[in-house]
XYZ file of C-alpha atoms in Angstrom:
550
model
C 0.000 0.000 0.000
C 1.479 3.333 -1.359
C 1.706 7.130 -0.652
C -1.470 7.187 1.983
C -2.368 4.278 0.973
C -6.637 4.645 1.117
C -8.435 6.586 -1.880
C -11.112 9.346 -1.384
C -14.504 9.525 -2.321
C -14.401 8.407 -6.155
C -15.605 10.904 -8.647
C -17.430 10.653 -11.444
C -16.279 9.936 -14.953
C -17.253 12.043 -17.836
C -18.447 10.058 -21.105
C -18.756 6.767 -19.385
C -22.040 4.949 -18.939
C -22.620 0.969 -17.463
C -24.165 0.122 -21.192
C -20.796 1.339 -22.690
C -18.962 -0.351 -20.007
C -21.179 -4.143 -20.770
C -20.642 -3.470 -24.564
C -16.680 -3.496 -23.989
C -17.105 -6.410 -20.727
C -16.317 -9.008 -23.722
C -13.121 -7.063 -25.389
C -9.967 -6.384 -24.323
C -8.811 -3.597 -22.798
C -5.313 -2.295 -22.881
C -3.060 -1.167 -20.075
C -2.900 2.504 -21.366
C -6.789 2.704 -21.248
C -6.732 0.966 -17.555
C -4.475 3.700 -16.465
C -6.340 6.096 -17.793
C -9.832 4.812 -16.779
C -8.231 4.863 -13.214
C -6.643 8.194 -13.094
C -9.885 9.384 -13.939
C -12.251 7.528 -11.413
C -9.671 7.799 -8.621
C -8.426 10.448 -6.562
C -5.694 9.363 -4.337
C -5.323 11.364 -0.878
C -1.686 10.671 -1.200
C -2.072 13.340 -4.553
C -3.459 15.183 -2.299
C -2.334 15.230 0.877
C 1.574 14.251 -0.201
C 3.522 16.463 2.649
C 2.866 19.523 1.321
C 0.478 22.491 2.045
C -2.460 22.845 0.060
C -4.899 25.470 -0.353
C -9.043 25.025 -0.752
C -11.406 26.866 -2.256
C -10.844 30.095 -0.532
C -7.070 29.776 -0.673
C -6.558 29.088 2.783
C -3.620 26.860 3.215
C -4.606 23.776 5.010
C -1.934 21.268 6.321
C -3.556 17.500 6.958
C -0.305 15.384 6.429
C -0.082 14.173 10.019
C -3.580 12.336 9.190
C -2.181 9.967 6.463
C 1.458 10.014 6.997
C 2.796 6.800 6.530
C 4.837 7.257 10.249
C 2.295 6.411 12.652
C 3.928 6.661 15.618
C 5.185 10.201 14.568
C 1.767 11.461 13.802
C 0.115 10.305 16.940
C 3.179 11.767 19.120
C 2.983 15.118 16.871
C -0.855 15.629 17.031
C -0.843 14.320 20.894
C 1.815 16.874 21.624
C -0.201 19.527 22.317
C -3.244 17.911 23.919
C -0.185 16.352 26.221
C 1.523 19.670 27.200
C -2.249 21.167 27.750
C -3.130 17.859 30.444
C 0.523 18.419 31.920
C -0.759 22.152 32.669
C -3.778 21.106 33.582
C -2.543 18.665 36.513
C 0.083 20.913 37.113
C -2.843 23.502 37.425
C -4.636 21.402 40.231
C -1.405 20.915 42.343
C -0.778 24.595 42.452
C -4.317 25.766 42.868
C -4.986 23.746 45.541
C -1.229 25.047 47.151
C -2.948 28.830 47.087
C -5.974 27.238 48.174
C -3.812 25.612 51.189
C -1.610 28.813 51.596
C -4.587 31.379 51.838
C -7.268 29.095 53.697
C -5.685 26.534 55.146
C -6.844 22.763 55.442
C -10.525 24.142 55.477
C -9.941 24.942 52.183
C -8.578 21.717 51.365
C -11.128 19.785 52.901
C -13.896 22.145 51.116
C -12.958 21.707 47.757
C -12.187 17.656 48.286
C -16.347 18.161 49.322
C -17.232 19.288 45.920
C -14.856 16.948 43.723
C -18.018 14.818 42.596
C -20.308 17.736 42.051
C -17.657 19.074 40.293
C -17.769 16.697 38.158
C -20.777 16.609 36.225
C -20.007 20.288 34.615
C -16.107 19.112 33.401
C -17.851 15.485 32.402
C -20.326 17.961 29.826
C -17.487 19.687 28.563
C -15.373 16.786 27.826
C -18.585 15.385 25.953
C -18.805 17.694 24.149
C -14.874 18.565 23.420
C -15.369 14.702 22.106
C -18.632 15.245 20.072
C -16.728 17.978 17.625
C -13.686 16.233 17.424
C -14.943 12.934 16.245
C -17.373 14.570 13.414
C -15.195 17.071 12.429
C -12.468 14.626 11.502
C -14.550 11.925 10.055
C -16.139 14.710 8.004
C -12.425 15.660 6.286
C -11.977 12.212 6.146
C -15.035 11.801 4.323
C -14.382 15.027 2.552
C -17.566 16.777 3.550
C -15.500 19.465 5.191
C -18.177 22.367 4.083
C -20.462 20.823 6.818
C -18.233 22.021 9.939
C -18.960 25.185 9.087
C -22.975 24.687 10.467
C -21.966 22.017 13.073
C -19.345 24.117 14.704
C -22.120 26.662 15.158
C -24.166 24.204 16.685
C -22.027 23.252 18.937
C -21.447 26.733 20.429
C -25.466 27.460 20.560
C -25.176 23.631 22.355
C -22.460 25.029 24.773
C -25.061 27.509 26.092
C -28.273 25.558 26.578
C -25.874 23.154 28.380
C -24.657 26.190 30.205
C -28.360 27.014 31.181
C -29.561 24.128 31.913
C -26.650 22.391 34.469
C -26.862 25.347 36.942
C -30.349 24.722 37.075
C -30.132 21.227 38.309
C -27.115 21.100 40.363
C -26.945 24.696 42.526
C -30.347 23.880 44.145
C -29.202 20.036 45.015
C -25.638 20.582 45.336
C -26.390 21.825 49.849
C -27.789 18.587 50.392
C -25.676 16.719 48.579
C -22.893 17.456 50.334
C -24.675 17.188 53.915
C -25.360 13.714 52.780
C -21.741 13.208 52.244
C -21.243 14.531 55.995
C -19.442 17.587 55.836
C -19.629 19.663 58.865
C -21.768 22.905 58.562
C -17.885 25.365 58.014
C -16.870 22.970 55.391
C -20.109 22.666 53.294
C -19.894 26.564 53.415
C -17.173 27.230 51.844
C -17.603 24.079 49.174
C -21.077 25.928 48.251
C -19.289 29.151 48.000
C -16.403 27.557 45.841
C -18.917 26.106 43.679
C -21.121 28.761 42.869
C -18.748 30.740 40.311
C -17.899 27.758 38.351
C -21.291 26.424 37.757
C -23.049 29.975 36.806
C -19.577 29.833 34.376
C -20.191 26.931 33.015
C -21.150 28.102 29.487
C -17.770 29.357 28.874
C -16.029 25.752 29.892
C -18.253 23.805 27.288
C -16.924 26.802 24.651
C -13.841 26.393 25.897
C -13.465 22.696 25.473
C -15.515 22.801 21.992
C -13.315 25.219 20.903
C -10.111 22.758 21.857
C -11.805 19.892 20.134
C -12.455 21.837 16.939
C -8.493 23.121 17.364
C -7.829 19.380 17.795
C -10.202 18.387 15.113
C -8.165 20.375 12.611
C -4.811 19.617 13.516
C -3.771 22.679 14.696
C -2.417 21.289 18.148
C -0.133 23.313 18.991
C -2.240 26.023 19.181
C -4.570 23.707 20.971
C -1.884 23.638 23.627
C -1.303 27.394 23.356
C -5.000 28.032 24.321
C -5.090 25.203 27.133
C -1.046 26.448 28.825
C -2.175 29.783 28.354
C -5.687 29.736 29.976
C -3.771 27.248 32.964
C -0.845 30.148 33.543
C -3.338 33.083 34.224
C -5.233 30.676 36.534
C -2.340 29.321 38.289
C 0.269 32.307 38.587
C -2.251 35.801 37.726
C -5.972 35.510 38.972
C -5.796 32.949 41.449
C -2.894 34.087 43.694
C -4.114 37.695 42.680
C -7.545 37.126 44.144
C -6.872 34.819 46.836
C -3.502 36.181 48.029
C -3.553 39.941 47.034
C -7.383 40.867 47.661
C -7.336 38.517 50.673
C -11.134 37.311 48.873
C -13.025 34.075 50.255
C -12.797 30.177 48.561
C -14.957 31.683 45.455
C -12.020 33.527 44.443
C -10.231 30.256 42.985
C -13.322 28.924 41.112
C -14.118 32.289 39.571
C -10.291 33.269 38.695
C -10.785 29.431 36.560
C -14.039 31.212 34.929
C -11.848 34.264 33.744
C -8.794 32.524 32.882
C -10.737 30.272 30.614
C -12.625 32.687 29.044
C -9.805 34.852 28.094
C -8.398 32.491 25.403
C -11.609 30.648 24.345
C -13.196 34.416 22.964
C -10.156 35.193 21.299
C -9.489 32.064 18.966
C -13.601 31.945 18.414
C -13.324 35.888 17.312
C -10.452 34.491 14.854
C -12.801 31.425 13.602
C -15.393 33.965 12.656
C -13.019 36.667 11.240
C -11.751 33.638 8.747
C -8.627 32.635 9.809
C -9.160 29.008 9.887
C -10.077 26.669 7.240
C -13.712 26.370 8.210
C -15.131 29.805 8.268
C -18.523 30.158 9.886
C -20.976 32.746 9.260
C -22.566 35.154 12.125
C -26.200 34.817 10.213
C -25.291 30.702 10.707
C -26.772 30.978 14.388
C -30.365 31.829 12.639
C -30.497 28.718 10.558
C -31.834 25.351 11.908
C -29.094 22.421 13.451
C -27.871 20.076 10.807
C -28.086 16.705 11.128
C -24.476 16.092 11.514
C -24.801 17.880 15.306
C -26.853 15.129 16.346
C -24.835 12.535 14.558
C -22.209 14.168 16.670
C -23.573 14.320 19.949
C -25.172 10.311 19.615
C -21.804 9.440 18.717
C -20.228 10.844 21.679
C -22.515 9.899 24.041
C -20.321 6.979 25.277
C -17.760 9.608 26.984
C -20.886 11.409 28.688
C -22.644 7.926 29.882
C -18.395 7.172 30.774
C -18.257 10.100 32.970
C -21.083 9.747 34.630
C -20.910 6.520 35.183
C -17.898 7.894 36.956
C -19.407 10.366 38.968
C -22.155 8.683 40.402
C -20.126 5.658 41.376
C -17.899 8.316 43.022
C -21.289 10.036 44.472
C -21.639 6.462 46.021
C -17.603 5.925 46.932
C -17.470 9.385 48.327
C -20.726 8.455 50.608
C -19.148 4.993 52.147
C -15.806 7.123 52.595
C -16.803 9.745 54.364
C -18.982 7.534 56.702
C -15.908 5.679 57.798
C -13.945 8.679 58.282
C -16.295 10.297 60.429
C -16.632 6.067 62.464
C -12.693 6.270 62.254
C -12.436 10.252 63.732
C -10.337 11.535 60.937
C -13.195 12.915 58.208
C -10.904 16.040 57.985
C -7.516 14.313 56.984
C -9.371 12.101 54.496
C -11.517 14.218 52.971
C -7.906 16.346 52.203
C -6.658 13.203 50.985
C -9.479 12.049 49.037
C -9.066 16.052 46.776
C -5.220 15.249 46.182
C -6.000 11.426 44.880
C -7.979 13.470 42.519
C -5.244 15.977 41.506
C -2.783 12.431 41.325
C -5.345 11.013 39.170
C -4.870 13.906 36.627
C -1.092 13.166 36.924
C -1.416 9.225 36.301
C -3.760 10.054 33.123
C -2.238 13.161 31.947
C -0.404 11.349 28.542
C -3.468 8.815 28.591
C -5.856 11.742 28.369
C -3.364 13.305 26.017
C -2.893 10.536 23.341
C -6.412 9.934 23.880
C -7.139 13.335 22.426
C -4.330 12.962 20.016
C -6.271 9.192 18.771
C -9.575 10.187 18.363
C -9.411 12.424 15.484
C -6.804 10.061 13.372
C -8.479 7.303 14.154
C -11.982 8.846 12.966
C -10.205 10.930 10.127
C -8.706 6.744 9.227
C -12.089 5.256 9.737
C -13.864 7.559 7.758
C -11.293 6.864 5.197
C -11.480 3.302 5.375
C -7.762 2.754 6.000
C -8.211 -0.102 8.338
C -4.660 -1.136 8.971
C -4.248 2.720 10.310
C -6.408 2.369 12.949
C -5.456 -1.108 13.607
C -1.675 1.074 14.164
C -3.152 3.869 15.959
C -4.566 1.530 18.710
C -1.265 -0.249 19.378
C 0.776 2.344 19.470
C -1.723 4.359 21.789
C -1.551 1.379 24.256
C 2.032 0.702 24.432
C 3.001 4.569 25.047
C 0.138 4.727 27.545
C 1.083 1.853 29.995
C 5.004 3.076 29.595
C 3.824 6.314 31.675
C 1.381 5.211 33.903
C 3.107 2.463 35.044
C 6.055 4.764 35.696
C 4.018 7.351 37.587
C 1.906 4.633 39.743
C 5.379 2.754 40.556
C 6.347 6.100 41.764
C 3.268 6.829 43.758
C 3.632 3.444 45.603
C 7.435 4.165 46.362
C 6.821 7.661 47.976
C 3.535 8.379 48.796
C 4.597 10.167 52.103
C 6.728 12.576 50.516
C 4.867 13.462 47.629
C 1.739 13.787 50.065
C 3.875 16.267 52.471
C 3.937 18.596 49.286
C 0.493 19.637 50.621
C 0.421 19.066 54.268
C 2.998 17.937 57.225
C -0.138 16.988 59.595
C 0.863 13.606 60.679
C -3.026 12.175 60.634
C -3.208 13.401 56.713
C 0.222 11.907 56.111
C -0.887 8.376 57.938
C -3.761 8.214 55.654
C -2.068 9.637 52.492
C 0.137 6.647 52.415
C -2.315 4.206 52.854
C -4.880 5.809 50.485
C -2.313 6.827 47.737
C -0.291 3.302 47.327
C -3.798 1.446 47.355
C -4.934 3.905 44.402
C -1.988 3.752 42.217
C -1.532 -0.151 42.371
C -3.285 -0.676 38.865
C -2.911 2.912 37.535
C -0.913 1.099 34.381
C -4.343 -0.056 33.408
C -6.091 3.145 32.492
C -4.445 2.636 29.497
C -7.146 -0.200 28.368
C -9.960 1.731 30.156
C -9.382 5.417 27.762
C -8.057 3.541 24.463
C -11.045 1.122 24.485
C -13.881 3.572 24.563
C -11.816 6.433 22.569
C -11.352 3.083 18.990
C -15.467 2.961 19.513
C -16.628 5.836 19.041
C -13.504 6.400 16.481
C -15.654 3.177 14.200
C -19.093 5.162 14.701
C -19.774 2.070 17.829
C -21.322 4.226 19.822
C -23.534 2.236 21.705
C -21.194 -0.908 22.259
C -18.618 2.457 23.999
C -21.574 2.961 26.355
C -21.974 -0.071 27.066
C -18.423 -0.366 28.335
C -19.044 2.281 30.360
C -22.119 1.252 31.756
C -20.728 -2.851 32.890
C -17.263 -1.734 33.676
C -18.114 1.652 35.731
C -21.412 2.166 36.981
C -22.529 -1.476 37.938
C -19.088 -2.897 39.386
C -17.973 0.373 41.354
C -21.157 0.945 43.548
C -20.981 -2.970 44.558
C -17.538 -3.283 45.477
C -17.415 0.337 47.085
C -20.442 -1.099 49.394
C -18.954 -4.836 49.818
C -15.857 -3.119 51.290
C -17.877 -0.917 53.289
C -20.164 -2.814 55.204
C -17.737 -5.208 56.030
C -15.218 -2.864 57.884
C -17.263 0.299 58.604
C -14.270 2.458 60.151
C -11.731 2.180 57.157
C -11.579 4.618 54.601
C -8.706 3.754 53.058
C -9.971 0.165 52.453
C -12.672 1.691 50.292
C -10.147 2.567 47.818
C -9.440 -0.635 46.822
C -12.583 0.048 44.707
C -10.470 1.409 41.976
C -8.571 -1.087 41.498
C -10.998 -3.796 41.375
C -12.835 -1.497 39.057
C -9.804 -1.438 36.750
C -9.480 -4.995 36.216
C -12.866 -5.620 36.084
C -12.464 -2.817 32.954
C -10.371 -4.672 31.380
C -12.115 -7.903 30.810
C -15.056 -5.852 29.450
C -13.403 -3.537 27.141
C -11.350 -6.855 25.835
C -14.831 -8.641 24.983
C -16.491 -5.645 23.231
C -13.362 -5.374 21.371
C -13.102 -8.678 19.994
C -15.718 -8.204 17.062
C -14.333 -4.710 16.480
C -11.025 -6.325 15.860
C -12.257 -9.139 13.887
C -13.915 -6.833 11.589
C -10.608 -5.047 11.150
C -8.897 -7.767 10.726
C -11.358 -8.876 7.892
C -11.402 -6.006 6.144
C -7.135 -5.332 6.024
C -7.309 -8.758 4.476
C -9.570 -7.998 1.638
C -7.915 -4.607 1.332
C -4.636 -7.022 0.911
C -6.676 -9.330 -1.794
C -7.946 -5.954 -3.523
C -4.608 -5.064 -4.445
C -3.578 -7.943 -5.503
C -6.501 -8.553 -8.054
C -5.888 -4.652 -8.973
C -1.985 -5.559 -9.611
C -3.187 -8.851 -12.092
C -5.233 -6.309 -13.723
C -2.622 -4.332 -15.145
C -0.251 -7.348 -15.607
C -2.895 -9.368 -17.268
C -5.362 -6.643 -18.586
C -6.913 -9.361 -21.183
C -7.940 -11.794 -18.931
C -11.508 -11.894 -19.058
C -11.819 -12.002 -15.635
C -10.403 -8.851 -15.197
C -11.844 -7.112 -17.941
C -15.647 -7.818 -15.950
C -13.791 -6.924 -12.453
C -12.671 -3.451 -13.692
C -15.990 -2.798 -16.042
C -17.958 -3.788 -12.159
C -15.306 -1.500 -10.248
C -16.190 1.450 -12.356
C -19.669 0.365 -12.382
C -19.166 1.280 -8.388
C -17.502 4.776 -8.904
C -19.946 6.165 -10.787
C -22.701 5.188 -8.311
């Protein structure tokens, strides 16, 4: 398989009909007029996309090598790069927020925002969704070559951004007080977690835009200045607004969540002013927001829907983990320390998954822009190479996390109860942290081959039916250990990996069949220009070009 090594859409041949085609099924037909029948009925991305810059309709150059070079590796590294450098920033960004948090509050502060982790949740779990949704249509759409569609959906998809934005406030501000008196915070703590929370979730709009706009930046292979936006959003939260407001004004909790509101914004209006102003290859239209959704939005959205069912599968078997830990902190006097501990596992967690999230991001749209291409054996690639570079970091960072747990918990705090637990919590947590691998590659190839409802269904058996269970079995059978609850995870994980492995085995088989008659394709195609005569062939190439002109 040359140059690309997949076609494009075929196009249609001038002054060739299937009764012309049957009239010459019984003659011969010479090599010169096979190469020139194909030439004609073929367009080759590899003439297109060949390493160099070309420009579309409007003259904009456009740059899509990294989706069909023939180094795999290279291109998932390159287009991973930035999504990589923007989830380094971004767990970077929880460490040192939660060190002014620490610094200006104290472990009250701690403790207040480790309350509001879950709730948290749902808002960054509809951004990601949606960050997914745009990036998997958008790319299977170039691959497809229906790029003049992205124009409408990307449209969509900021209209989407703020009906999401109206409607999540809505649902979790009034229910977010009792929620977190049913996880047992005392009456100081849930406080200052409702204060913390309030900015965020009235801000919400402009964290779905912001992540949309990343996953159309993505999308479109500009990542680096995907990781431009993401670093540069991160550096005025983490060293302007937030120790500016926290440290400088002296303000309350509120002042971190709303400094991640403005820091977010900042970027996200500036590269969506540029989108509209033309500067990228899709160039929507301000009258756009008048006309109707196309049908490729909800396409997109049902496609995606796997990473939203994923993540909340995740956050109400958290809801539920949360609940048993906090009851056997508060049976075990020590809800304080673990409730600290329980906010940095979640900051680790970003560590641990940082280059899974990041190759992740860097997977989906060359393994939809391959799909949608039918390159088979790309994909096929793409997942290997995903997994292999995945486990190499995660099982550095968990082997490091079981080493020194102590010392990298002491980063935060020196209290010797939140130090005791940190060490038990932490090593228990990070024992199958190599396996997140399997649980973001599985889900990510899915929805990549348009499976969207076999992706939700890994979500569904391998998150929100096996974490609840073992979370309670651990529970109720030693009441006054928290740490012991954590063992959830990693019973979780393995139980992951047996699911994702059987919804992956007719996924692969399917690949696997249709490499092979990609193989035998090329082979017949090679005997037709070696034996052009045959009479075989000449029926094989009049039904091929029967095909292209469909």
């Amino acid at each position: 398989m040359s140059g690309a090594g997949y076609k494009t859409p075929l196009l249609p041949v001038k002054g060739i009909n299937k009764r012309s085609l049957r009239r010459k099924s019984n003659a011969a037909i010479s090599p010169k007029l096979l190469k020139q029948l194909d030439s004609m009925t073929t367009l080759s991305i590899s003439e297109n996309y060949d390493g160099k810059s070309r420009q579309d309709g409007d003259g904009n150059v456009e740059d899509m090598k990294l989706f069909t070079d023939n180094r795999i590796l290279r291109s998932l590294l390159i287009l991973s790069s930035g999504p990589f450098i923007a989830q380094v920033a971004l767990s970077f960004y929880g460490i040192i927020n939660m060190m002014w948090v620490a610094k200006a509050i104290g472990d009250l502060g701690i403790a207040a925002i480790g309350a509001v982790v879950i709730v948290e949740f749902f808002a960054n779990s509809v951004a990601i969704y949606l960050n997914t949704c745009i990036c998997i249509q958008v790319s299977y759409l170039f691959g497809c070559g229906k790029k003049e569609i992205c124009e409408q959906l990307l449209v969509d998809f900021i209209r989407v951004c703020f009906i999401f934005g109206a409607i999540l406030p809505a649902a979790i501000l009034p229910t977010a007080k009792y929620l977190i008196r049913w996880f047992g915070a005392e009456d100081e703590i849930m406080t200052m977690a409702i204060q913390y929370l309030f900015p965020s979730q009235l801000g919400c709009s402009m964290l779905f835009l912001f992540y949309t706009v990343c996953g159309f930046l993505e999308a479109t292979g500009h990542m680096w200045l995907y990781a431009i936006v993401q670093v540069a959003a991160f550096g005025l939260n983490m060293f302007g607004f937030n120790p500016m407001l926290l440290l400088g004004f002296k303000l309350p909790i509120w002042a971190a969540s709303l400094s991640t509101v403005i820091s977010e914004s900042t970027p996200t209006l500036i590269i969506v002013v540029m989108i509209f102003m033309g500067k990228f290859s899709v160039k929507p239209k301000i009258k756009m927001f008048f006309k109707c959704f196309v049908k490729d939005t909800f396409i997109a959205l049902n496609t995606g829907i796997a990473d939203l069912i994923e993540a909340f599968s995740i956050d109400l078997s958290l809801v539920v983990m949360q609940k048993f830990i906090d009851n056997a902190a508060t049976k075990a006097g020590c809800l304080e320390a673990v409730l600290g501990v329980w906010s940095i596992i979640d900051k680790l967690e970003q560590i641990i998954s940082c280059v899974s999230n990041g190759i992740g991001e860097g997977l989906l749209p060359l393994a939809s822009y391959a799909y949608g291409a039918k390159d088979y054996k790309r994909v096929a690639w793409l997942m290997f190479h995903s997994l292999w570079v995945m486990c190499s970091w995660a099982a550095v960072i968990s082997i490091a996390l079981i080493i020194f747990p102590t010392q990298i918990a002491s980063i935060w705090s020196t209290d010797p109860e939140f130090l005791y637990w940190a060490k038990k919590m932490i090593r228990i947590y990070a024992y199958t942290g190599v396996l997140t691998a399997v649980d973001y590659t599985i889900p990510i190839m899915l929805m990549a081959m348009q499976k969207p409802c076999a992706a939700s269904c890994v979500s569904v058996f391998a998150l929100l039916i096996p974490q609840p269970i073992c979370a309670a079995a651990l529970y109720y059978t030693k009441k006054d250990d928290p740490a012991r609850i954590i063992w959830t995870f990693d019973i979780s994980d393995l139980f992951s990996l047996v699911v994702g492995i059987i919804f992956m085995i007719k996924p692969i088989h399917e690949i696997r069949k249709s490499i092979k008659k990609s193989k035998e394709n090329t082979l017949l195609k090679d005997d037709m220009y070696v034996n052009p005569t045959k009479p075989e062939n000449i029926n094989r190439y009049t039904d091929l070009l029967e095909e292209d002109i469909t």
